[in-house]
mmCIF file of C-alpha atoms and ligand atoms in Angstrom:
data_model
loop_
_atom_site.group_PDB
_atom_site.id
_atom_site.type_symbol
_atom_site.label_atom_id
_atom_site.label_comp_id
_atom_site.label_asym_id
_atom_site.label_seq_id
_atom_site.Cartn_x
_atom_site.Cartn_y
_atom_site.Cartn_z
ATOM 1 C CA UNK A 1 10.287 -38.191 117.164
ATOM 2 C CA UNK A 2 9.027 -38.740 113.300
ATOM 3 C CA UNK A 3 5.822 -39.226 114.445
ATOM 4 C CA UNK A 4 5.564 -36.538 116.604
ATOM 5 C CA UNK A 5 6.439 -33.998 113.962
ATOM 6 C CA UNK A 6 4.267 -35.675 111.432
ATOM 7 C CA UNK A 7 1.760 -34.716 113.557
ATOM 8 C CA UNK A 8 2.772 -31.010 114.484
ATOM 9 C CA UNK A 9 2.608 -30.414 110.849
ATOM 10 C CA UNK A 10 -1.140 -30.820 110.628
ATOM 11 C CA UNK A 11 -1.532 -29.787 114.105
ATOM 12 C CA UNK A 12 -3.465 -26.263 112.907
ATOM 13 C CA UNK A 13 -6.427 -28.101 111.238
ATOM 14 C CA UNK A 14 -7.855 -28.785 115.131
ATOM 15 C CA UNK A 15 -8.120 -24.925 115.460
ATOM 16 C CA UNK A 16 -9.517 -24.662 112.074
ATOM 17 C CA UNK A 17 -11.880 -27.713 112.640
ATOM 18 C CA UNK A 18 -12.799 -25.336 115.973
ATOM 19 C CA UNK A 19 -12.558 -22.249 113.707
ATOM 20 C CA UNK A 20 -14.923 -23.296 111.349
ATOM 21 C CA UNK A 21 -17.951 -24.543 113.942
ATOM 22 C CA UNK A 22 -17.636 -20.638 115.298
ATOM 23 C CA UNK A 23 -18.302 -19.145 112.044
ATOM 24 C CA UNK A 24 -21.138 -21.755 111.254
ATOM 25 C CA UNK A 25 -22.366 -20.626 114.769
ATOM 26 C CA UNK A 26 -22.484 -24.683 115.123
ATOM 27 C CA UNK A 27 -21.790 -24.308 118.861
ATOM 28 C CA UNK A 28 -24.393 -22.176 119.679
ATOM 29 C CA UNK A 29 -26.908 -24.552 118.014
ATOM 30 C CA UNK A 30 -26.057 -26.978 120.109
ATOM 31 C CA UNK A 31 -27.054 -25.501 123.035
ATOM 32 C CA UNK A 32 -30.088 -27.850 122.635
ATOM 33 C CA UNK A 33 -28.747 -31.323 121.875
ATOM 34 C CA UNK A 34 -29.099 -32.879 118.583
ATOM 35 C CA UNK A 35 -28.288 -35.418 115.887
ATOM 36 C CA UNK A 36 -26.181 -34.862 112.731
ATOM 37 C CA UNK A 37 -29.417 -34.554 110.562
ATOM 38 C CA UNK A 38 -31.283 -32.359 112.958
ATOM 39 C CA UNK A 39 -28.443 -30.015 113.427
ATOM 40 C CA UNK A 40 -27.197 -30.241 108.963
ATOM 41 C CA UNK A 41 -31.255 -29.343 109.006
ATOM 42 C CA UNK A 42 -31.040 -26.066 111.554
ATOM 43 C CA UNK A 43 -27.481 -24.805 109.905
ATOM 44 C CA UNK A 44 -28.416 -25.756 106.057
ATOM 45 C CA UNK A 45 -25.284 -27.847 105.398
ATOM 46 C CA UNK A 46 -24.235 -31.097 104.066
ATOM 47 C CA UNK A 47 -25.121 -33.728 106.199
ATOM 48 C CA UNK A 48 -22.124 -36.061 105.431
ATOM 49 C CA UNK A 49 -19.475 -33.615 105.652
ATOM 50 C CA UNK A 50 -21.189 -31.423 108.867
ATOM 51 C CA UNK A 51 -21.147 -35.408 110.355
ATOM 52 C CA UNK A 52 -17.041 -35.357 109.643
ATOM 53 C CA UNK A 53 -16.731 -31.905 111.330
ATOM 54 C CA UNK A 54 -18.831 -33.360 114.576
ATOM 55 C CA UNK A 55 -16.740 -35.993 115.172
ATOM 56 C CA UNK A 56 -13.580 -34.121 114.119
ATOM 57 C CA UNK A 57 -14.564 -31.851 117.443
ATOM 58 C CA UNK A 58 -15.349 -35.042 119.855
ATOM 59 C CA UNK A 59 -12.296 -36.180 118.966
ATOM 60 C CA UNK A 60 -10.795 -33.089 120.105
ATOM 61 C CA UNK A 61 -13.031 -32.686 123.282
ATOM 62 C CA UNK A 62 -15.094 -29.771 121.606
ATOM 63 C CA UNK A 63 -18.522 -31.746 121.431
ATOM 64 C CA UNK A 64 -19.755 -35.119 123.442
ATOM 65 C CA UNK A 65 -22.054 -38.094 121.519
ATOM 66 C CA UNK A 66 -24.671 -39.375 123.487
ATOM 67 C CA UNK A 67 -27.121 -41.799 121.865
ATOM 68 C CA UNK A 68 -26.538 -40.318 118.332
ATOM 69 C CA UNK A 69 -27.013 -36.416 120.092
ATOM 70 C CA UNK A 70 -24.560 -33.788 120.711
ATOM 71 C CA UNK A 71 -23.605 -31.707 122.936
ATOM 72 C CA UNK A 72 -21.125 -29.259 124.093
ATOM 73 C CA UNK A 73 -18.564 -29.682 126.421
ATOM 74 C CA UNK A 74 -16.810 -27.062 128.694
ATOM 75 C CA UNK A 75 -14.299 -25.820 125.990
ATOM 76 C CA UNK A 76 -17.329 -25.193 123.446
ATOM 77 C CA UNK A 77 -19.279 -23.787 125.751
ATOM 78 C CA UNK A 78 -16.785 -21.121 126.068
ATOM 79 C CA UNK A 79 -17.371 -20.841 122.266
ATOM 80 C CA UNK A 80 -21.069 -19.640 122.108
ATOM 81 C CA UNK A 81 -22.247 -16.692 121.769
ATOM 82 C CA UNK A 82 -24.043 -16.903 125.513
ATOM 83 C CA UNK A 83 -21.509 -16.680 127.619
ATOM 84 C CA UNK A 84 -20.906 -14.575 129.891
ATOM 85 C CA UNK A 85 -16.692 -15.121 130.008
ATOM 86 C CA UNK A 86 -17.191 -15.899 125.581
ATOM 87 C CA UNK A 87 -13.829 -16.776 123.893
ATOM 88 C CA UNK A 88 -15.610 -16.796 120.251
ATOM 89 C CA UNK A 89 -14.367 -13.700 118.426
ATOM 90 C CA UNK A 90 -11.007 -14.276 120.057
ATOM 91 C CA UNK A 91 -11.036 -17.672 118.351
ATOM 92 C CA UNK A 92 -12.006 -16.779 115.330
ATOM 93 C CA UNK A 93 -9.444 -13.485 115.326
ATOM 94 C CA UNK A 94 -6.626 -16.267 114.571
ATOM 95 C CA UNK A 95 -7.697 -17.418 111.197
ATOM 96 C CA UNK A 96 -8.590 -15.364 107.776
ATOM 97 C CA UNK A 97 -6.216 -12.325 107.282
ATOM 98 C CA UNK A 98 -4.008 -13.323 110.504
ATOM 99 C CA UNK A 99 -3.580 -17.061 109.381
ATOM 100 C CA UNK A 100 -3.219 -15.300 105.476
ATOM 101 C CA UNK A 101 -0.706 -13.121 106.776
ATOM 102 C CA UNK A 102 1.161 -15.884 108.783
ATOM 103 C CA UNK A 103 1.620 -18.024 105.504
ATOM 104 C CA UNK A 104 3.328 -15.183 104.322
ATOM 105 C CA UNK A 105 6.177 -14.761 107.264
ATOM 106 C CA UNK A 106 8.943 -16.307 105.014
ATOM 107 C CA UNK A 107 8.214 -12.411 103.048
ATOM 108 C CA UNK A 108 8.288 -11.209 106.691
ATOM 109 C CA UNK A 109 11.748 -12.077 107.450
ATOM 110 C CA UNK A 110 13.136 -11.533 104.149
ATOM 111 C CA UNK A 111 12.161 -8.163 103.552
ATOM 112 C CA UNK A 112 11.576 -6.562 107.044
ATOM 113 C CA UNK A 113 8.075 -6.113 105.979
ATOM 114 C CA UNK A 114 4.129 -6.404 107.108
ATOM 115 C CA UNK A 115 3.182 -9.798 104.860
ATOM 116 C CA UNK A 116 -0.595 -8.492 105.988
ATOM 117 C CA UNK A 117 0.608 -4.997 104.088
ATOM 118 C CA UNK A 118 1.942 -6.592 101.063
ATOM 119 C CA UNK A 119 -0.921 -8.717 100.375
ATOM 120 C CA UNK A 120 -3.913 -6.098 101.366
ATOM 121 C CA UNK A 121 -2.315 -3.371 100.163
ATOM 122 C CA UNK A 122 -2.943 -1.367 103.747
ATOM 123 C CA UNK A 123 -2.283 -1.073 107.013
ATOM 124 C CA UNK A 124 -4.188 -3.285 109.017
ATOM 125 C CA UNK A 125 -6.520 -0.807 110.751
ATOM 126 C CA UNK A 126 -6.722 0.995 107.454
ATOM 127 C CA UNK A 127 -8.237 -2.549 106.239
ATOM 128 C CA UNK A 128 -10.609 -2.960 109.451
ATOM 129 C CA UNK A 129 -11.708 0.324 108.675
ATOM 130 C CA UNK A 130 -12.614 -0.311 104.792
ATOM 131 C CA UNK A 131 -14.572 -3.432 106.440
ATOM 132 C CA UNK A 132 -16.993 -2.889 109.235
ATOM 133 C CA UNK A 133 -18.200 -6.297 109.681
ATOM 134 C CA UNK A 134 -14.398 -7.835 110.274
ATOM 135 C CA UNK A 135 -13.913 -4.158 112.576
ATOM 136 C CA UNK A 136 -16.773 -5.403 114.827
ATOM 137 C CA UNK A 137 -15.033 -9.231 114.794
ATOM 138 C CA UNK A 138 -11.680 -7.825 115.561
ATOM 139 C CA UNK A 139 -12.993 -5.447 118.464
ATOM 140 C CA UNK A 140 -14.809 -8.231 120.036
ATOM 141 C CA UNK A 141 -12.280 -10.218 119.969
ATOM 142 C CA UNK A 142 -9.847 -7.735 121.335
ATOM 143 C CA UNK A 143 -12.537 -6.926 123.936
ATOM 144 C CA UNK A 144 -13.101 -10.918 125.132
ATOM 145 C CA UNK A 145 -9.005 -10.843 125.610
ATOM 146 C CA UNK A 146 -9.480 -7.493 127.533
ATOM 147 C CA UNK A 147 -12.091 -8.289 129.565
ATOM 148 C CA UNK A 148 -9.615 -10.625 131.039
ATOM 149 C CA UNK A 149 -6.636 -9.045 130.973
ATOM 150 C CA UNK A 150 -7.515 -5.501 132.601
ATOM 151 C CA UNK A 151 -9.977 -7.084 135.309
ATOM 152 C CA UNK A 152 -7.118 -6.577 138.349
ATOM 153 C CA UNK A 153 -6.199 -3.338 136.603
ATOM 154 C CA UNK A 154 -8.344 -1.140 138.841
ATOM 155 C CA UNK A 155 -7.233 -3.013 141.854
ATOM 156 C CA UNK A 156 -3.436 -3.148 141.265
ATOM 157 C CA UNK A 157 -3.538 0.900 140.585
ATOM 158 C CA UNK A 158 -5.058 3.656 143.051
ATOM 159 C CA UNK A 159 -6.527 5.688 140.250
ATOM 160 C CA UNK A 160 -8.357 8.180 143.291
ATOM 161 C CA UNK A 161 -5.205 10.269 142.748
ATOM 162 C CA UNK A 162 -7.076 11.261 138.765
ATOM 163 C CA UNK A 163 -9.740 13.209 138.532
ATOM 164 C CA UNK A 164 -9.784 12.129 134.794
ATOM 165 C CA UNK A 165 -8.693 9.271 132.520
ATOM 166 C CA UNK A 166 -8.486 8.840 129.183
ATOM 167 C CA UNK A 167 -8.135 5.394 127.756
ATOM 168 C CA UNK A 168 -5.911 5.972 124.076
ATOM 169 C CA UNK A 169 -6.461 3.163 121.535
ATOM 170 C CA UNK A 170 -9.319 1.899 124.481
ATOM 171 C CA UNK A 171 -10.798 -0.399 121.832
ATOM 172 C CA UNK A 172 -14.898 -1.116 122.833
ATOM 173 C CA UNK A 173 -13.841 0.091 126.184
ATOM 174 C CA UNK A 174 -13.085 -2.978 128.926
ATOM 175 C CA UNK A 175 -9.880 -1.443 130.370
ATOM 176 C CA UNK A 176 -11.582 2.131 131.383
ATOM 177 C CA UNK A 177 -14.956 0.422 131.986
ATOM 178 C CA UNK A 178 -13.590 -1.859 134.432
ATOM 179 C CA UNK A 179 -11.700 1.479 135.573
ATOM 180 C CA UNK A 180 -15.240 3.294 136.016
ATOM 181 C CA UNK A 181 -17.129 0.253 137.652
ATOM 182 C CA UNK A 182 -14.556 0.504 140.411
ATOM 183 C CA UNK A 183 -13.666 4.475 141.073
ATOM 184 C CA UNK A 184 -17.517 5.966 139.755
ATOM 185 C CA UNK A 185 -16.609 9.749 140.531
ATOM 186 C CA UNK A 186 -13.367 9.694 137.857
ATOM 187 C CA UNK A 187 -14.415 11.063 134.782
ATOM 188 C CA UNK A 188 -13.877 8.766 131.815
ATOM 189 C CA UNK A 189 -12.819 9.417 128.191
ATOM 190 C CA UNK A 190 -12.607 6.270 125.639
ATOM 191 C CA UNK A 191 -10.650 7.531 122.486
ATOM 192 C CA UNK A 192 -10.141 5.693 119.506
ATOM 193 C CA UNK A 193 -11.088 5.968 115.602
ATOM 194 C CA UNK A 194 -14.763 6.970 114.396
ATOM 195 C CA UNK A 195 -15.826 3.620 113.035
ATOM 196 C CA UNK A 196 -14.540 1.896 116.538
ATOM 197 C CA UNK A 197 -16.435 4.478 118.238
ATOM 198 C CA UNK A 198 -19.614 4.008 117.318
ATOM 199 C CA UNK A 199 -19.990 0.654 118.185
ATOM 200 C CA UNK A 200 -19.302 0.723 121.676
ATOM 201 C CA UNK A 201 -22.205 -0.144 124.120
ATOM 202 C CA UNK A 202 -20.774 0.806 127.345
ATOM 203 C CA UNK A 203 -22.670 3.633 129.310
ATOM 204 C CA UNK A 204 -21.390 6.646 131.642
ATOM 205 C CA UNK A 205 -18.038 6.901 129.683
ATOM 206 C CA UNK A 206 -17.425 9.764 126.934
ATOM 207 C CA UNK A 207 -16.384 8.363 123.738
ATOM 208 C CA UNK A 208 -14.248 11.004 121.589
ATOM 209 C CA UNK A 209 -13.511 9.582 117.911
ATOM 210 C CA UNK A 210 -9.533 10.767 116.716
ATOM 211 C CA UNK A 211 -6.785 9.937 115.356
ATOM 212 C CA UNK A 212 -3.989 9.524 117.682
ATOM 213 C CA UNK A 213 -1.229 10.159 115.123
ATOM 214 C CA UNK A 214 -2.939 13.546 114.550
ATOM 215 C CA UNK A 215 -4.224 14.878 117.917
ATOM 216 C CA UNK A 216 -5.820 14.199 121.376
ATOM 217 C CA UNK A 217 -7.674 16.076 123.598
ATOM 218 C CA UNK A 218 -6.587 17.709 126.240
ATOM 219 C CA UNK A 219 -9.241 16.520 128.589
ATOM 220 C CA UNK A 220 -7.737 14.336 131.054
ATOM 221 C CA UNK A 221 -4.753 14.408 133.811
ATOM 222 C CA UNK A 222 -4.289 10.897 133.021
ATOM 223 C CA UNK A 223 -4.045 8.769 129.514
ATOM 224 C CA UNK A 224 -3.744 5.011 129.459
ATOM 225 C CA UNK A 225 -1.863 3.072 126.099
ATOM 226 C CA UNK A 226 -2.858 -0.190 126.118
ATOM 227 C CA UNK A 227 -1.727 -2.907 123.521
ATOM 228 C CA UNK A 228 -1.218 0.383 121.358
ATOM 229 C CA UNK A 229 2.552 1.044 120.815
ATOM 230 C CA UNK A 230 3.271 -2.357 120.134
ATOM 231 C CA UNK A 231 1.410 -2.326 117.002
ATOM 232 C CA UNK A 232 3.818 -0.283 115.286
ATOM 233 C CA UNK A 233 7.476 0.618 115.006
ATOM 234 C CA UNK A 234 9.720 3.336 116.722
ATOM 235 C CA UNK A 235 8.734 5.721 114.135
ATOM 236 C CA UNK A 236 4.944 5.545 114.247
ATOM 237 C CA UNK A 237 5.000 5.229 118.368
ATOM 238 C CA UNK A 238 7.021 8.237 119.145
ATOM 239 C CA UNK A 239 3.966 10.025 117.328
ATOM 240 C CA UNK A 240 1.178 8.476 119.391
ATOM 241 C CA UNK A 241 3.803 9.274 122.493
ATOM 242 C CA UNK A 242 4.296 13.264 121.177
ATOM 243 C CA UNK A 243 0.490 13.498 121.011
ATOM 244 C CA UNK A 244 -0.070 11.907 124.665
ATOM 245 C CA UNK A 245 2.659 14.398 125.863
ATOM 246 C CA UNK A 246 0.866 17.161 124.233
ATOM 247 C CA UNK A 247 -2.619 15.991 125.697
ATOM 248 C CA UNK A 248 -1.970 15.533 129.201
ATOM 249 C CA UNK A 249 -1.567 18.363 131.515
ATOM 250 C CA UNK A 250 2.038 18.882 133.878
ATOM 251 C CA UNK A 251 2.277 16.612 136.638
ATOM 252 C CA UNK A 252 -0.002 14.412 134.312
ATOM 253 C CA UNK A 253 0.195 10.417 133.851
ATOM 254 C CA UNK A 254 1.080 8.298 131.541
ATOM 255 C CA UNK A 255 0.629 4.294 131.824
ATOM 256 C CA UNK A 256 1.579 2.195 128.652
ATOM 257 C CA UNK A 257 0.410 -1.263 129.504
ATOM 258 C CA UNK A 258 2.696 -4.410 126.968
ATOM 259 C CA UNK A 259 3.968 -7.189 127.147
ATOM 260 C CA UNK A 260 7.542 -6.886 128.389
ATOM 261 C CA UNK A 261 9.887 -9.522 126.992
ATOM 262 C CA UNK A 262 12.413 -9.511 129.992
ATOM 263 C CA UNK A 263 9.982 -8.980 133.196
ATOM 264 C CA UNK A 264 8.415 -12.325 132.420
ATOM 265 C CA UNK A 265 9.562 -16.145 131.853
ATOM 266 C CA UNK A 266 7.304 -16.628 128.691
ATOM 267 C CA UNK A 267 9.279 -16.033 125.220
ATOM 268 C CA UNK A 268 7.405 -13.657 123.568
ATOM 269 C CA UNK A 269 8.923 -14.718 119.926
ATOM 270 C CA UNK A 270 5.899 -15.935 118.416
ATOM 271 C CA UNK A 271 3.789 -13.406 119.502
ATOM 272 C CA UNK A 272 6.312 -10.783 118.092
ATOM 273 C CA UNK A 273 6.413 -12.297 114.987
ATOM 274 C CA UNK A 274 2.934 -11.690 114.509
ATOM 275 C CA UNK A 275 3.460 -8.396 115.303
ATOM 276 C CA UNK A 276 5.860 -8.511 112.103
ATOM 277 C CA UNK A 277 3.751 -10.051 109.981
ATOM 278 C CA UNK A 278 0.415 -8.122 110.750
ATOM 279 C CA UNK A 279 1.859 -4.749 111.595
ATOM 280 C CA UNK A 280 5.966 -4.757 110.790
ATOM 281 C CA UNK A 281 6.270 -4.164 114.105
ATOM 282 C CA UNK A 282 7.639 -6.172 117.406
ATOM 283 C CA UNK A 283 7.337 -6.694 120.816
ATOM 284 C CA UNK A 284 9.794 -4.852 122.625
ATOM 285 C CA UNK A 285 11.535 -5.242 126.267
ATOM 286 C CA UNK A 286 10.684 -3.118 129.261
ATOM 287 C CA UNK A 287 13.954 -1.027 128.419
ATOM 288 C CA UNK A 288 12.879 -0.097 124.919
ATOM 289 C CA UNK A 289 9.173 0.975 126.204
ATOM 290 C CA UNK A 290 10.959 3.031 129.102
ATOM 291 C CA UNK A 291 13.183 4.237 126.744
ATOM 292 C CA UNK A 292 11.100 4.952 123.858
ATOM 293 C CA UNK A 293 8.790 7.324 126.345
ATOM 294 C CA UNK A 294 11.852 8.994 128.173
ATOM 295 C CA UNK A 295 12.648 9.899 124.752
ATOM 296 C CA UNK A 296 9.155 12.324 124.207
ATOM 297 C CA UNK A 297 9.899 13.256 128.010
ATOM 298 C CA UNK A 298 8.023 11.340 130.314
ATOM 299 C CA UNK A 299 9.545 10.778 133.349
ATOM 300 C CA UNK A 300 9.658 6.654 134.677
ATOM 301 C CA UNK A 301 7.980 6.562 138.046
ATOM 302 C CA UNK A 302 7.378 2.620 138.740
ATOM 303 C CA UNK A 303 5.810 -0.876 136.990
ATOM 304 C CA UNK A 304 3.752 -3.436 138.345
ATOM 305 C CA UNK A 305 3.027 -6.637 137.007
ATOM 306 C CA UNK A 306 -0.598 -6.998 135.451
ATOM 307 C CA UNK A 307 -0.894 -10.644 134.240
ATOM 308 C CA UNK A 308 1.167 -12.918 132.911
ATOM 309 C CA UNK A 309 2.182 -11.111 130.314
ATOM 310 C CA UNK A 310 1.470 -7.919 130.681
ATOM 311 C CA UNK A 311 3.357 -4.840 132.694
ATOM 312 C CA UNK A 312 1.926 -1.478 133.395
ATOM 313 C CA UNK A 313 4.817 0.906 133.446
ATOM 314 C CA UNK A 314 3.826 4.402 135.218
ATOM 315 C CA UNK A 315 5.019 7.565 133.685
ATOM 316 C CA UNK A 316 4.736 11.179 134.653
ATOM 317 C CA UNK A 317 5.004 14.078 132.617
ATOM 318 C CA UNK A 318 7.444 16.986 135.035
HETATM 319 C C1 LIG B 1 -4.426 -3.826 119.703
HETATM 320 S S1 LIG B 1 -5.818 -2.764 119.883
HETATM 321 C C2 LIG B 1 -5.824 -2.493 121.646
HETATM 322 C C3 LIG B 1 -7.189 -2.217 122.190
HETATM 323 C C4 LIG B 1 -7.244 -2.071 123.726
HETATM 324 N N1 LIG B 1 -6.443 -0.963 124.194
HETATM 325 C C5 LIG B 1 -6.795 -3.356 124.376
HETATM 326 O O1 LIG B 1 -5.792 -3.358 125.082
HETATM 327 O O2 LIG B 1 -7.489 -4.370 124.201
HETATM 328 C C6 LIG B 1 -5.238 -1.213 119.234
HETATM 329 C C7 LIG B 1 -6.277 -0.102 119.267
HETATM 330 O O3 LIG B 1 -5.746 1.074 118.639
HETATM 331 C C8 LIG B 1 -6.784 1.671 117.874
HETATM 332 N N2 LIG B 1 -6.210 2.512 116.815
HETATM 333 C C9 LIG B 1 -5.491 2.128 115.755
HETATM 334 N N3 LIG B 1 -5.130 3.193 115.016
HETATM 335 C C10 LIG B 1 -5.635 4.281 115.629
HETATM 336 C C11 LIG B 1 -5.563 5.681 115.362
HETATM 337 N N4 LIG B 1 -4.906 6.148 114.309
HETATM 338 N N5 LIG B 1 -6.168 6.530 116.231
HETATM 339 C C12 LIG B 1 -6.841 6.057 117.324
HETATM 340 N N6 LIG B 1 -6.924 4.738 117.636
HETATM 341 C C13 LIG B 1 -6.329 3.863 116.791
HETATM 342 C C14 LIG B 1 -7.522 0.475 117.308
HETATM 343 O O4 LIG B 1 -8.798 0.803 116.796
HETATM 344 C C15 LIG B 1 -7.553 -0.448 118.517
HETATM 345 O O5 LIG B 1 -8.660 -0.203 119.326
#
């Protein structure tokens, strides 16, 4: 037992061991095979210590040693920037501000407070916003988990009922492009901030830059809120919800897609605690997101399980 938690205590240096080949874009050097020297040559780094790091990541089944080369393996190959199904950005979301921010929970559960907030001085998209290089990181990563997550999405719901969709907080757009690829004739609005905006490469979608807490468009019969309300507390999401109520149309619909505490068997502490830390907010239970949009006056018409985690709960505005 001693052991065991002697070693959960240093247990976080393997992802930062993994963390650190991302950012040195070690794994997608490797592509091509090569010794220590060749490869401290191609990223400029010290030889001796780039040599630790290399077999820190063999011994964790991130790189192979074959007559003095490496190589990737499966899990690393997942890490380059190549890949089609890429898992970099979401690797390297975990670590600077969030693992910054996570040191700081103990301020967290004393005070009721963001630790991020305290220590930035700013809300956390206010921050992303003020840095357009860790904006791009963060919506990458948030698109390589989304990608994922919202590939049954189209399947699971019979959008032909919408002539219109708007996806609220849509990020760089994999929930309503996945949306488009399947149901072509449905107009499709992505809506998030300016800076987010710009960046996004996907085609045949309208991209409208706003501020949700201010106003949205009335442009669709249908708005999707996706990983939104859970990154911010009863307060701030009754806003987003007024403005959704105000942007959709009568008869319109409303599907808020979160994890849902009790429809699943996964605890969901750890993830709501860095909901706490980052944003002083939590992951709530299917009854709190039902209530929370009865509340603004959307009606509760059905939810259907997405993934794992995630529920899409189906809401229409009499
Ligand atoms: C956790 S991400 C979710 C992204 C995407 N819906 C998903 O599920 O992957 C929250 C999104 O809300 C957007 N957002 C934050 N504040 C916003 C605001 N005031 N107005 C519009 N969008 C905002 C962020 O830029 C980000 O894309």
């Amino acid at each position: 037992m001693k052991n065991k938690l002697k070693n959960m205590f240093t247990e976080h240096w393997k992802y930062l061991a993994v963390n650190a080949a991302c950012k040195l874009n070690l794994f997608d050097a490797l592509e091509i095979p090569m010794t220590a020297k060749e490869l401290s040559e191609k990223l400029s780094s010290d030889e001796r210590h780039l040599s630790t790091l290399l077999k820190a990541l063999c011994s964790i089944d991130f790189l192979k040693c074959t007559n003095g080369k490496f190589s990737l393996t499966e899990k690393s190959e997942l890490l380059t920037d190549n890949h089609p199904e890429s898992l970099k950005y979401a690797c390297m979301n975990w670590a600077s501000e969030h693992l910054t921010a996570w040191q700081n929970l103990d301020y967290s559960i004393r005070t009721g407070q963001s630790a991020f907030e305290n220590l930035y001085q700013s809300n956390f998209f206010d921050y992303l916003n003020e840095h357009p290089n860790k904006l791009d990181d963060y919506h990458k990563a948030m698109f390589e988990y989304a990608r994922d997550d919202y590939k049954t999405l189209p399947d699971l719901v019979d959008f032909r009922k919408h002539q219109s969709i708007m996806d609220v907080g849509g990020g760089y757009g994999a929930a309503i492009n996945a949306i488009k690829t399947k149901y072509p004739t449905i107009e499709c609005y992505l809506f998030d901030l300016q800076k987010v905006i710009e960046n996004v490469q996907i085609k045949n979608i309208s991209k409208i830059a706003g501020d949700f807490f201010e106003y949205i468009p009335r442009l669709a019969d249908a708005v999707i809120l996706s990983r939104v309300l859970h990154d911010w507390n009863d307060e701030k999401a009754t806003l987003i919800l007024e403005n959704c109520f105000e942007a959709l149309p009568k008869d319109g619909t409303l599907y808020v897609i979160e994890n849902c505490a009790d429809k699943i068997n996964i605890d969901l502490s750890l993830l709501s605690l860095n909901m706490a830390v980052m944003c002083k907010s939590f992951e709530r239970t299917f009854t709190e997101y039902k209530m929370l949009c009865e509340l603004q006056g959307f009606n509760f018409q059905e939810d259907k399980k997405l993934n794992q985690l995630q529920t899409i709960l189906i809401f229409e505005k009499l």
